[in-house]
Short mmCIF file of C-alpha atoms in Angstrom, two decimals:
data_model
loop_
_atom_site.label_atom_id
_atom_site.label_comp_id
_atom_site.label_asym_id
_atom_site.label_seq_id
_atom_site.Cartn_x
_atom_site.Cartn_y
_atom_site.Cartn_z
CA UNK A 240 0.15 0.06 -0.49
CA UNK A 241 2.14 3.20 -1.00
CA UNK A 242 2.44 5.81 1.78
CA UNK A 243 1.72 9.33 1.88
CA UNK A 244 3.37 12.18 1.68
CA UNK A 245 3.51 12.31 5.97
CA UNK A 246 4.70 9.45 5.80
CA UNK A 247 1.06 7.92 7.43
CA UNK A 248 -1.19 5.36 6.75
CA UNK A 249 -4.14 6.17 4.64
CA UNK A 250 -7.29 6.93 6.42
CA UNK A 251 -10.02 4.00 5.58
CA UNK A 252 -13.26 6.74 5.13
CA UNK A 253 -16.49 4.87 5.74
CA UNK A 254 -18.87 4.88 2.20
CA UNK A 255 -21.89 7.25 2.68
CA UNK A 256 -24.69 6.05 3.25
CA UNK A 257 -27.84 7.75 0.25
CA UNK A 258 -29.54 10.85 2.68
CA UNK A 259 -33.07 10.14 2.07
CA UNK A 260 -35.19 13.16 1.58
CA UNK A 261 -37.79 12.29 4.39
CA UNK A 262 -38.13 9.25 6.71
CA UNK A 263 -39.06 5.88 5.90
CA UNK A 264 -43.00 5.50 6.10
CA UNK A 265 -43.59 8.97 5.33
CA UNK A 266 -45.15 10.44 2.11
CA UNK A 267 -47.36 13.19 0.67
CA UNK A 268 -50.43 11.43 1.40
CA UNK A 269 -50.13 10.14 4.66
CA UNK A 270 -48.93 13.65 5.51
CA UNK A 271 -52.50 15.04 3.90
CA UNK A 272 -54.59 12.46 5.70
CA UNK A 273 -53.21 12.70 8.63
CA UNK A 274 -53.44 16.72 8.50
CA UNK A 275 -57.36 16.41 7.45
CA UNK A 276 -57.79 14.17 9.98
CA UNK A 277 -56.10 16.72 12.47
CA UNK A 278 -58.38 19.42 10.82
CA UNK A 279 -61.62 17.32 11.09
CA UNK A 280 -61.25 16.67 14.46
CA UNK A 281 -60.71 20.48 15.75
CA UNK A 282 -63.15 21.78 18.12
CA UNK A 283 -64.62 23.71 15.49
CA UNK A 284 -64.67 22.08 12.51
CA UNK A 285 -68.82 21.43 13.27
CA UNK A 286 -69.21 24.98 14.13
CA UNK A 287 -67.76 25.74 10.53
CA UNK A 288 -69.43 22.75 9.00
CA UNK A 289 -72.87 24.04 9.92
CA UNK A 290 -72.53 27.53 9.15
CA UNK A 291 -70.59 27.68 5.93
CA UNK A 292 -72.37 24.33 4.30
CA UNK A 293 -75.77 26.04 5.38
CA UNK A 294 -74.85 29.71 3.91
CA UNK A 295 -73.25 27.92 0.73
CA UNK A 296 -76.64 25.65 -0.03
CA UNK A 297 -79.07 28.40 0.64
CA UNK A 298 -77.06 30.84 -1.77
CA UNK A 299 -76.29 28.24 -4.43
CA UNK A 300 -80.25 27.93 -4.11
CA UNK A 301 -81.18 31.09 -4.50
CA UNK A 302 -78.81 31.02 -7.77
CA UNK A 303 -81.03 27.89 -9.11
CA UNK A 304 -84.48 29.65 -7.67
CA UNK A 305 -83.54 32.53 -10.23
CA UNK A 306 -82.63 30.62 -13.05
CA UNK A 307 -85.46 27.71 -12.64
CA UNK A 308 -88.32 30.26 -11.79
CA UNK A 309 -87.91 32.83 -14.86
CA UNK A 310 -90.15 31.08 -17.32
CA UNK A 311 -92.59 30.51 -14.91
CA UNK A 312 -93.36 33.54 -13.78
CA UNK A 313 -93.03 34.34 -17.24
CA UNK A 314 -95.73 32.52 -18.66
CA UNK A 315 -98.01 33.60 -15.11
CA UNK A 316 -97.44 37.33 -16.10
CA UNK A 317 -95.08 38.13 -13.53
CA UNK A 318 -91.40 39.77 -14.05
CA UNK A 319 -89.12 37.19 -14.40
CA UNK A 320 -87.34 37.72 -10.77
CA UNK A 321 -90.87 37.50 -8.99
CA UNK A 322 -90.08 34.06 -7.60
CA UNK A 323 -86.26 35.31 -6.71
CA UNK A 324 -87.20 38.22 -5.00
CA UNK A 325 -89.80 36.61 -2.82
CA UNK A 326 -87.09 34.04 -1.92
CA UNK A 327 -84.54 36.45 -1.16
CA UNK A 328 -86.80 37.94 1.10
CA UNK A 329 -87.40 34.84 3.01
CA UNK A 330 -83.58 34.35 2.98
CA UNK A 331 -83.30 37.37 4.52
CA UNK A 332 -85.63 37.23 7.29
CA UNK A 333 -84.83 33.47 7.93
CA UNK A 334 -81.21 34.82 8.14
CA UNK A 335 -82.09 37.41 11.19
CA UNK A 336 -84.09 34.18 12.26
CA UNK A 337 -80.66 31.89 11.86
CA UNK A 338 -78.47 34.54 13.82
CA UNK A 339 -80.94 34.83 16.44
CA UNK A 340 -81.22 31.49 17.53
CA UNK A 341 -77.36 30.52 17.34
CA UNK A 342 -77.34 33.43 19.83
CA UNK A 343 -80.12 31.89 22.07
CA UNK A 344 -79.16 29.91 25.67
CA UNK A 345 -80.32 26.69 25.66
CA UNK A 346 -82.93 26.97 28.29
CA UNK A 347 -84.08 29.35 25.73
CA UNK A 348 -84.78 27.35 23.41
CA UNK A 349 -86.67 24.61 25.73
CA UNK A 350 -88.37 27.37 26.93
CA UNK A 351 -90.05 28.32 23.17
CA UNK A 352 -90.89 24.35 22.85
CA UNK A 353 -94.37 24.65 24.14
CA UNK A 354 -95.59 28.23 22.84
CA UNK A 355 -94.18 27.18 19.44
CA UNK A 356 -96.14 23.54 19.68
CA UNK A 357 -99.25 25.13 20.75
CA UNK A 358 -98.81 27.74 17.60
CA UNK A 359 -98.31 25.16 15.51
CA UNK A 360 -101.14 23.20 16.16
CA UNK A 361 -103.68 26.35 16.29
CA UNK A 362 -102.13 27.06 12.61
CA UNK A 363 -102.71 23.69 11.25
CA UNK A 364 -106.57 23.49 12.36
CA UNK A 365 -106.93 26.69 11.24
CA UNK A 366 -105.93 25.13 7.95
CA UNK A 367 -109.09 23.45 7.97
CA UNK A 368 -111.66 25.83 8.65
CA UNK A 369 -113.49 26.70 5.09
CA UNK A 370 -112.27 30.63 4.09
CA UNK A 371 -109.42 30.56 6.11
CA UNK A 372 -107.47 27.57 4.59
CA UNK A 373 -106.08 27.16 0.80
CA UNK A 374 -105.97 24.51 -1.64
CA UNK A 375 -102.67 24.03 -2.90
CA UNK A 376 -102.27 21.49 -5.89
CA UNK A 377 -104.75 19.33 -4.39
CA UNK A 378 -103.46 19.79 -0.59
CA UNK A 379 -104.77 21.54 1.92
CA UNK A 380 -102.45 22.85 3.96
CA UNK A 381 -102.31 26.88 3.34
CA UNK A 382 -102.84 29.56 5.10
CA UNK A 383 -102.90 33.46 3.31
CA UNK A 384 -101.84 36.08 4.72
CA UNK A 385 -102.91 38.66 1.82
CA UNK A 386 -101.23 39.40 -1.89
CA UNK A 387 -99.19 36.50 -2.64
CA UNK A 388 -98.15 35.42 0.89
CA UNK A 389 -98.95 31.96 2.42
CA UNK A 390 -97.90 30.32 5.04
CA UNK A 391 -97.65 26.43 5.74
CA UNK A 392 -98.20 25.93 9.32
CA UNK A 393 -97.12 21.79 8.87
CA UNK A 394 -93.36 22.86 8.53
CA UNK A 395 -93.63 24.93 11.57
CA UNK A 396 -94.93 21.78 12.99
CA UNK A 397 -91.64 20.41 12.15
CA UNK A 398 -89.72 22.80 14.08
CA UNK A 399 -92.40 22.20 17.12
CA UNK A 400 -92.01 18.57 17.01
CA UNK A 401 -88.22 18.36 16.87
CA UNK A 402 -88.22 21.28 20.22
CA UNK A 403 -90.87 19.59 22.23
CA UNK A 404 -89.91 16.31 22.10
CA UNK A 405 -86.53 16.92 22.80
CA UNK A 406 -87.79 18.50 25.96
CA UNK A 407 -90.19 16.13 27.16
CA UNK A 408 -87.33 13.61 26.81
CA UNK A 409 -84.57 14.81 28.22
CA UNK A 410 -86.86 15.56 31.41
CA UNK A 411 -88.20 12.41 31.36
CA UNK A 412 -84.40 11.01 31.61
CA UNK A 413 -83.50 13.56 33.92
CA UNK A 414 -86.29 11.80 36.61
CA UNK A 415 -84.98 8.23 35.21
CA UNK A 416 -88.18 7.23 33.75
CA UNK A 417 -87.18 6.44 30.06
CA UNK A 418 -86.71 3.00 31.50
CA UNK A 419 -90.68 2.15 31.32
CA UNK A 420 -92.36 1.83 28.11
CA UNK A 421 -95.32 3.72 28.72
CA UNK A 422 -93.05 7.54 29.75
CA UNK A 423 -91.12 6.73 26.53
CA UNK A 424 -94.00 6.76 24.21
CA UNK A 425 -96.74 9.06 26.22
CA UNK A 426 -97.20 11.78 25.60
CA UNK A 427 -94.91 11.55 22.71
CA UNK A 428 -96.55 9.18 20.22
CA UNK A 429 -99.96 10.44 21.02
CA UNK A 430 -99.12 14.32 20.44
CA UNK A 431 -96.78 13.26 17.21
CA UNK A 432 -99.55 11.02 15.96
CA UNK A 433 -102.35 14.40 16.22
CA UNK A 434 -99.95 16.52 14.99
CA UNK A 435 -99.72 13.69 11.75
CA UNK A 436 -103.42 13.83 11.80
CA UNK A 437 -104.01 17.61 11.28
CA UNK A 438 -101.26 16.94 8.33
CA UNK A 439 -103.12 14.17 6.58
CA UNK A 440 -106.80 15.97 6.76
CA UNK A 441 -105.20 18.34 4.35
CA UNK A 442 -103.91 15.67 1.99
CA UNK A 443 -100.16 16.19 2.11
CA UNK A 444 -98.37 12.78 2.79
CA UNK A 445 -94.70 13.97 2.39
CA UNK A 446 -94.85 16.52 5.06
CA UNK A 447 -96.26 13.53 7.36
CA UNK A 448 -93.52 10.86 6.30
CA UNK A 449 -90.86 13.61 7.64
CA UNK A 450 -92.81 14.55 10.87
CA UNK A 451 -93.32 10.57 11.10
CA UNK A 452 -88.96 10.22 10.65
CA UNK A 453 -88.41 12.65 13.28
CA UNK A 454 -90.76 10.63 15.62
CA UNK A 455 -88.84 7.80 15.28
CA UNK A 456 -85.28 9.75 15.57
CA UNK A 457 -86.26 11.06 18.74
CA UNK A 458 -86.91 7.46 19.57
CA UNK A 459 -84.13 5.81 18.55
CA UNK A 460 -81.82 8.71 20.45
CA UNK A 461 -83.87 8.05 23.30
CA UNK A 462 -82.91 4.70 23.45
CA UNK A 463 -86.25 3.28 22.88
CA UNK A 464 -85.88 -1.24 23.09
CA UNK A 465 -86.05 -3.03 19.43
CA UNK A 466 -89.49 -4.47 20.15
CA UNK A 467 -91.35 -1.12 21.09
CA UNK A 468 -89.29 0.62 17.93
CA UNK A 469 -90.70 -1.88 15.69
CA UNK A 470 -93.88 -1.92 16.89
CA UNK A 471 -94.58 1.73 16.26
CA UNK A 472 -93.14 1.51 13.30
CA UNK A 473 -95.50 -1.29 11.86
CA UNK A 474 -98.21 1.22 13.33
CA UNK A 475 -97.09 3.79 11.01
CA UNK A 476 -97.09 1.47 7.96
CA UNK A 477 -99.77 0.11 8.20
CA UNK A 478 -100.93 3.32 8.38
CA UNK A 479 -99.10 4.59 4.90
CA UNK A 480 -100.28 1.19 2.99
CA UNK A 481 -103.56 1.96 4.10
CA UNK A 482 -103.41 6.02 2.93
CA UNK A 483 -101.71 4.99 0.31
CA UNK A 484 -104.06 2.58 -1.21
CA UNK A 485 -106.36 4.73 -0.89
CA UNK A 486 -105.76 7.00 -2.94
CA UNK A 487 -105.17 6.63 -6.77
CA UNK A 488 -102.96 9.82 -6.85
CA UNK A 489 -100.63 7.92 -4.46
CA UNK A 490 -100.76 5.02 -6.06
CA UNK A 491 -100.00 6.49 -9.59
CA UNK A 492 -96.72 8.04 -7.82
CA UNK A 493 -95.66 4.92 -6.27
CA UNK A 494 -95.79 3.36 -9.54
CA UNK A 495 -93.46 5.57 -11.35
CA UNK A 496 -90.85 4.68 -9.25
CA UNK A 497 -87.95 3.96 -11.97
CA UNK A 498 -90.50 4.59 -15.12
CA UNK A 499 -88.61 5.44 -18.68
CA UNK A 500 -92.01 6.39 -19.96
CA UNK A 501 -94.40 8.63 -19.71
CA UNK A 502 -97.20 6.29 -18.34
CA UNK A 503 -100.80 5.94 -19.47
CA UNK A 504 -102.62 9.37 -19.90
CA UNK A 505 -98.55 10.99 -18.88
CA UNK A 506 -99.00 9.85 -15.02
CA UNK A 507 -95.41 9.96 -15.09
CA UNK A 508 -94.65 12.90 -16.76
CA UNK A 509 -92.60 14.62 -14.03
CA UNK A 510 -91.36 11.69 -13.29
CA UNK A 511 -89.53 11.10 -16.56
CA UNK A 512 -88.62 14.53 -17.72
CA UNK A 513 -87.12 14.83 -14.04
CA UNK A 514 -84.36 12.57 -15.46
CA UNK A 515 -84.02 13.83 -19.26
CA UNK A 516 -82.81 17.07 -17.39
CA UNK A 517 -80.55 15.34 -15.10
CA UNK A 518 -79.61 12.50 -18.25
CA UNK A 519 -79.01 16.30 -20.52
CA UNK A 520 -76.58 17.49 -17.95
CA UNK A 521 -73.46 15.72 -18.59
CA UNK A 522 -70.54 16.26 -16.38
CA UNK A 523 -70.39 20.12 -16.23
CA UNK A 524 -73.91 21.01 -17.39
CA UNK A 525 -75.70 23.00 -19.86
CA UNK A 526 -74.03 25.65 -18.40
CA UNK A 527 -76.81 28.55 -15.72
CA UNK A 528 -79.88 29.54 -17.26
CA UNK A 529 -79.45 27.22 -20.92
CA UNK A 530 -82.29 24.36 -18.88
CA UNK A 531 -84.33 23.36 -21.66
CA UNK A 532 -87.04 21.25 -19.18
CA UNK A 533 -87.84 24.19 -16.98
CA UNK A 534 -89.39 25.88 -20.74
CA UNK A 535 -92.78 23.89 -19.50
CA UNK A 536 -92.18 20.89 -19.89
CA UNK A 537 -90.63 20.13 -15.90
CA UNK A 538 -93.48 20.72 -13.35
CA UNK A 539 -92.50 22.51 -10.36
CA UNK A 540 -89.13 23.33 -11.67
CA UNK A 541 -88.33 26.11 -9.31
CA UNK A 542 -89.99 23.92 -6.20
CA UNK A 543 -90.01 20.03 -5.50
CA UNK A 544 -87.64 19.28 -8.95
CA UNK A 545 -84.97 22.18 -8.77
CA UNK A 546 -82.68 19.54 -8.19
CA UNK A 547 -83.31 17.99 -11.52
CA UNK A 548 -82.54 21.68 -13.28
CA UNK A 549 -79.37 21.94 -11.03
CA UNK A 550 -78.41 18.80 -12.55
CA UNK A 551 -79.17 20.04 -16.54
CA UNK A 552 -77.55 23.19 -15.54
CA UNK A 553 -74.63 22.74 -13.59
CA UNK A 554 -73.96 18.71 -14.44
CA UNK A 555 -73.15 15.99 -12.38
CA UNK A 556 -70.09 18.68 -10.48
CA UNK A 557 -72.94 20.41 -9.58
CA UNK A 558 -75.25 17.68 -8.05
CA UNK A 559 -72.71 16.10 -6.85
CA UNK A 560 -71.17 19.41 -5.03
CA UNK A 561 -74.92 19.58 -3.16
CA UNK A 562 -74.83 16.43 -2.06
CA UNK A 563 -71.54 16.98 -0.15
CA UNK A 564 -73.32 19.77 1.47
CA UNK A 565 -75.61 17.93 2.42
CA UNK A 566 -73.32 15.34 3.57
CA UNK A 567 -71.43 17.84 5.39
CA UNK A 568 -74.69 19.22 7.19
CA UNK A 569 -76.01 15.67 8.62
CA UNK A 570 -72.34 14.87 9.49
CA UNK A 571 -71.76 17.76 11.77
CA UNK A 572 -75.22 17.63 13.34
CA UNK A 573 -74.47 14.29 14.06
CA UNK A 574 -71.41 15.19 15.46
CA UNK A 575 -73.02 17.84 17.69
CA UNK A 576 -75.35 14.80 19.19
CA UNK A 577 -72.82 13.11 20.25
CA UNK A 578 -70.99 15.08 21.44
CA UNK A 579 -72.73 17.03 23.98
CA UNK A 580 -73.35 15.83 27.53
CA UNK A 581 -77.08 17.97 27.70
CA UNK A 582 -79.55 15.63 26.74
CA UNK A 583 -81.58 18.32 25.04
CA UNK A 584 -79.08 18.96 23.09
CA UNK A 585 -79.02 15.90 21.86
CA UNK A 586 -81.72 15.34 21.50
CA UNK A 587 -82.71 18.45 19.25
CA UNK A 588 -79.55 18.24 17.43
CA UNK A 589 -80.52 14.86 16.59
CA UNK A 590 -84.32 15.66 15.29
CA UNK A 591 -83.06 18.51 13.33
CA UNK A 592 -80.26 16.56 11.78
CA UNK A 593 -82.85 13.88 11.08
CA UNK A 594 -85.21 16.12 10.03
CA UNK A 595 -83.24 17.99 7.73
CA UNK A 596 -81.42 15.14 6.35
CA UNK A 597 -84.56 12.76 5.75
CA UNK A 598 -86.07 15.67 3.81
CA UNK A 599 -82.89 15.76 1.38
CA UNK A 600 -83.18 12.12 0.86
CA UNK A 601 -86.56 12.02 0.06
CA UNK A 602 -86.75 14.84 -2.47
CA UNK A 603 -83.97 13.72 -4.20
CA UNK A 604 -84.47 10.32 -4.09
CA UNK A 605 -87.82 10.93 -5.98
CA UNK A 606 -85.97 13.13 -8.31
CA UNK A 607 -83.57 10.42 -9.43
CA UNK A 608 -86.81 7.92 -9.95
CA UNK A 609 -85.43 5.87 -6.69
CA UNK A 610 -88.35 7.11 -4.33
CA UNK A 611 -92.17 8.15 -5.16
CA UNK A 612 -92.78 11.92 -5.68
CA UNK A 613 -93.55 13.14 -1.79
CA UNK A 614 -93.80 16.59 -2.88
CA UNK A 615 -91.42 17.75 -0.11
CA UNK A 616 -88.90 20.96 -1.28
CA UNK A 617 -85.11 20.23 -1.15
CA UNK A 618 -83.94 21.99 2.37
CA UNK A 619 -82.69 25.57 1.86
CA UNK A 620 -82.65 24.79 -1.74
CA UNK A 621 -86.09 24.79 -2.91
CA UNK A 622 -88.73 27.77 -3.80
CA UNK A 623 -90.98 28.77 -0.42
CA UNK A 624 -90.69 30.43 2.04
CA UNK A 625 -92.88 28.43 4.66
CA UNK A 626 -90.23 25.61 4.41
CA UNK A 627 -86.94 28.04 4.37
CA UNK A 628 -87.75 29.96 7.80
CA UNK A 629 -88.49 27.25 10.06
CA UNK A 630 -85.09 25.24 8.60
CA UNK A 631 -83.25 28.27 9.26
CA UNK A 632 -83.99 28.44 12.65
CA UNK A 633 -83.12 24.95 13.85
CA UNK A 634 -79.60 25.43 11.80
CA UNK A 635 -79.60 28.36 14.04
CA UNK A 636 -80.07 26.16 16.79
CA UNK A 637 -77.48 23.27 15.43
CA UNK A 638 -75.45 25.92 15.26
CA UNK A 639 -76.08 27.56 19.08
CA UNK A 640 -75.45 23.72 20.28
CA UNK A 641 -72.19 23.53 18.16
CA UNK A 642 -70.93 26.95 20.05
CA UNK A 643 -72.04 25.10 23.47
CA UNK A 644 -69.27 22.22 23.28
CA UNK A 645 -67.08 22.80 25.87
CA UNK A 646 -64.04 22.27 23.98
CA UNK A 647 -65.61 24.74 21.19
CA UNK A 648 -66.18 27.58 23.83
CA UNK A 649 -63.14 27.03 24.98
CA UNK A 650 -61.69 27.63 21.03
CA UNK A 651 -63.61 30.35 20.58
CA UNK A 652 -62.22 32.35 24.05
CA UNK A 653 -59.09 32.06 22.67
CA UNK A 654 -60.43 33.96 19.51
CA UNK A 655 -58.96 37.64 19.64
CA UNK A 656 -60.06 40.14 16.88
CA UNK A 657 -57.39 40.98 14.26
CA UNK A 658 -58.32 44.52 14.21
CA UNK A 659 -58.86 47.61 16.54
CA UNK A 660 -57.92 46.44 19.86
CA UNK A 661 -54.51 46.82 21.25
CA UNK A 662 -52.71 44.91 23.97
CA UNK A 663 -53.00 46.55 27.81
CA UNK A 664 -50.72 47.97 29.88
CA UNK A 665 -51.71 51.77 30.88
CA UNK A 666 -52.60 54.45 29.24
CA UNK A 667 -51.29 55.66 25.29
CA UNK A 668 -49.50 58.21 26.84
CA UNK A 669 -47.87 56.16 29.54
CA UNK A 670 -46.94 54.02 26.41
CA UNK A 671 -45.66 56.41 24.57
CA UNK A 672 -43.24 57.86 26.96
CA UNK A 673 -41.73 55.21 28.77
CA UNK A 674 -38.41 53.78 27.77
CA UNK A 675 -36.10 50.33 27.89
CA UNK A 676 -37.07 46.91 28.66
CA UNK A 677 -40.25 48.39 30.25
CA UNK A 678 -42.04 49.99 27.73
CA UNK A 679 -45.03 47.97 26.52
CA UNK A 680 -44.49 47.76 22.65
CA UNK A 681 -47.06 49.07 20.23
CA UNK A 682 -48.48 46.02 18.13
CA UNK A 683 -51.56 44.46 16.52
CA UNK A 684 -52.86 41.75 18.11
CA UNK A 685 -51.95 39.95 14.74
CA UNK A 686 -48.31 41.18 14.65
CA UNK A 687 -48.06 40.03 18.74
CA UNK A 688 -49.17 36.56 17.75
CA UNK A 689 -46.35 37.03 14.62
CA UNK A 690 -43.78 38.07 16.97
CA UNK A 691 -43.72 35.97 19.75
CA UNK A 692 -44.07 32.85 17.46
CA UNK A 693 -41.14 33.44 15.73
CA UNK A 694 -39.25 34.85 19.10
CA UNK A 695 -36.52 32.72 20.86
CA UNK A 696 -36.79 32.34 23.94
CA UNK A 697 -33.77 33.62 25.25
CA UNK A 698 -34.62 37.16 22.89
CA UNK A 699 -36.70 40.25 24.05
#
């Protein structure tokens, strides 16, 4: 071995190991998944999902109502923006109700349960009084307020059943009475059946189905035994089958499930043209305002079948976005109901989530031809102030419950306004005259947070 110039043996160097840019097992997909899971588990996730999701659905609904209702308004010799202006007014009023409900304490929500129930029953009785109640599309479930304004009391009945039922079950749970089947059923089931009877007197079976879903949601959350749950479900199913078979119109709607032709006498006209609208939309749609089916071919294009017009104009991407927003809203409601320790909040949040989810599934299922046409609007999306106002108040309930979680309260308490508030520590004149380390720096809160995060532990 040849020696070096200094006479020393050459130093044997170990072979260099290849330096990896990231640890083994760490990849961008896993890091993205980890970040998404951490963001999903944050205390305010449900709050932002409910607030953001409901507002996006409402705004997109306003756009689609304006697009889908123009032709209908012109055919009625009305301005093209007639239905849009009414829906916008209802959305503004509903926004006020949402804000008020989101700021109310839980005890005030419970105090409103009985007045809302009494008011809903009174209005639903008035619907059956000749000269007061109005019939729309064969259903006697409307009250005229003068001019073109009407109210549907059965929509208030949904909110009333949620609040009153949640308060009733919560009080019985506090007294440890839910273990007895009679306390589980009475008076919840009789009052719910009374509301269902008043609704069915007007022939509105779609709203009755939603009310039944709310009832079963409350019973399931209360921990009803399986045999009790199945018993009440069997009675409701038997009544539903009887009401369907004794009404030819409902039988025709049941026969139109999955229909691809108009049928004898055009009985499946609405269902088939809804499928036509969805099929002609493609992936990205024909463009906003470019629907063909809304030109008189598709009945109720801006109410019950607005999802079909959305599919035609915005395509599969638009309909999937609507479905994703409703899925996020439903998940957030379930999360609020599952994380709270207040029984009333659990039952009320579960009832509202059941209401909105069931109504969305029934409406979208009818448009897709998977369910019979029930005549219920898409929550927060379809035209109709009577449906929009109670629904937005219910969304305000969910927002209030999401804010009331202990972790969410702590996270909101730590938040500070970004502008306008300076650090405490004396008056402005004193802060301006002090020098040296005792002087309080004059920074905004955002700058203070950034400076404290960037500064090392030994730096001043």
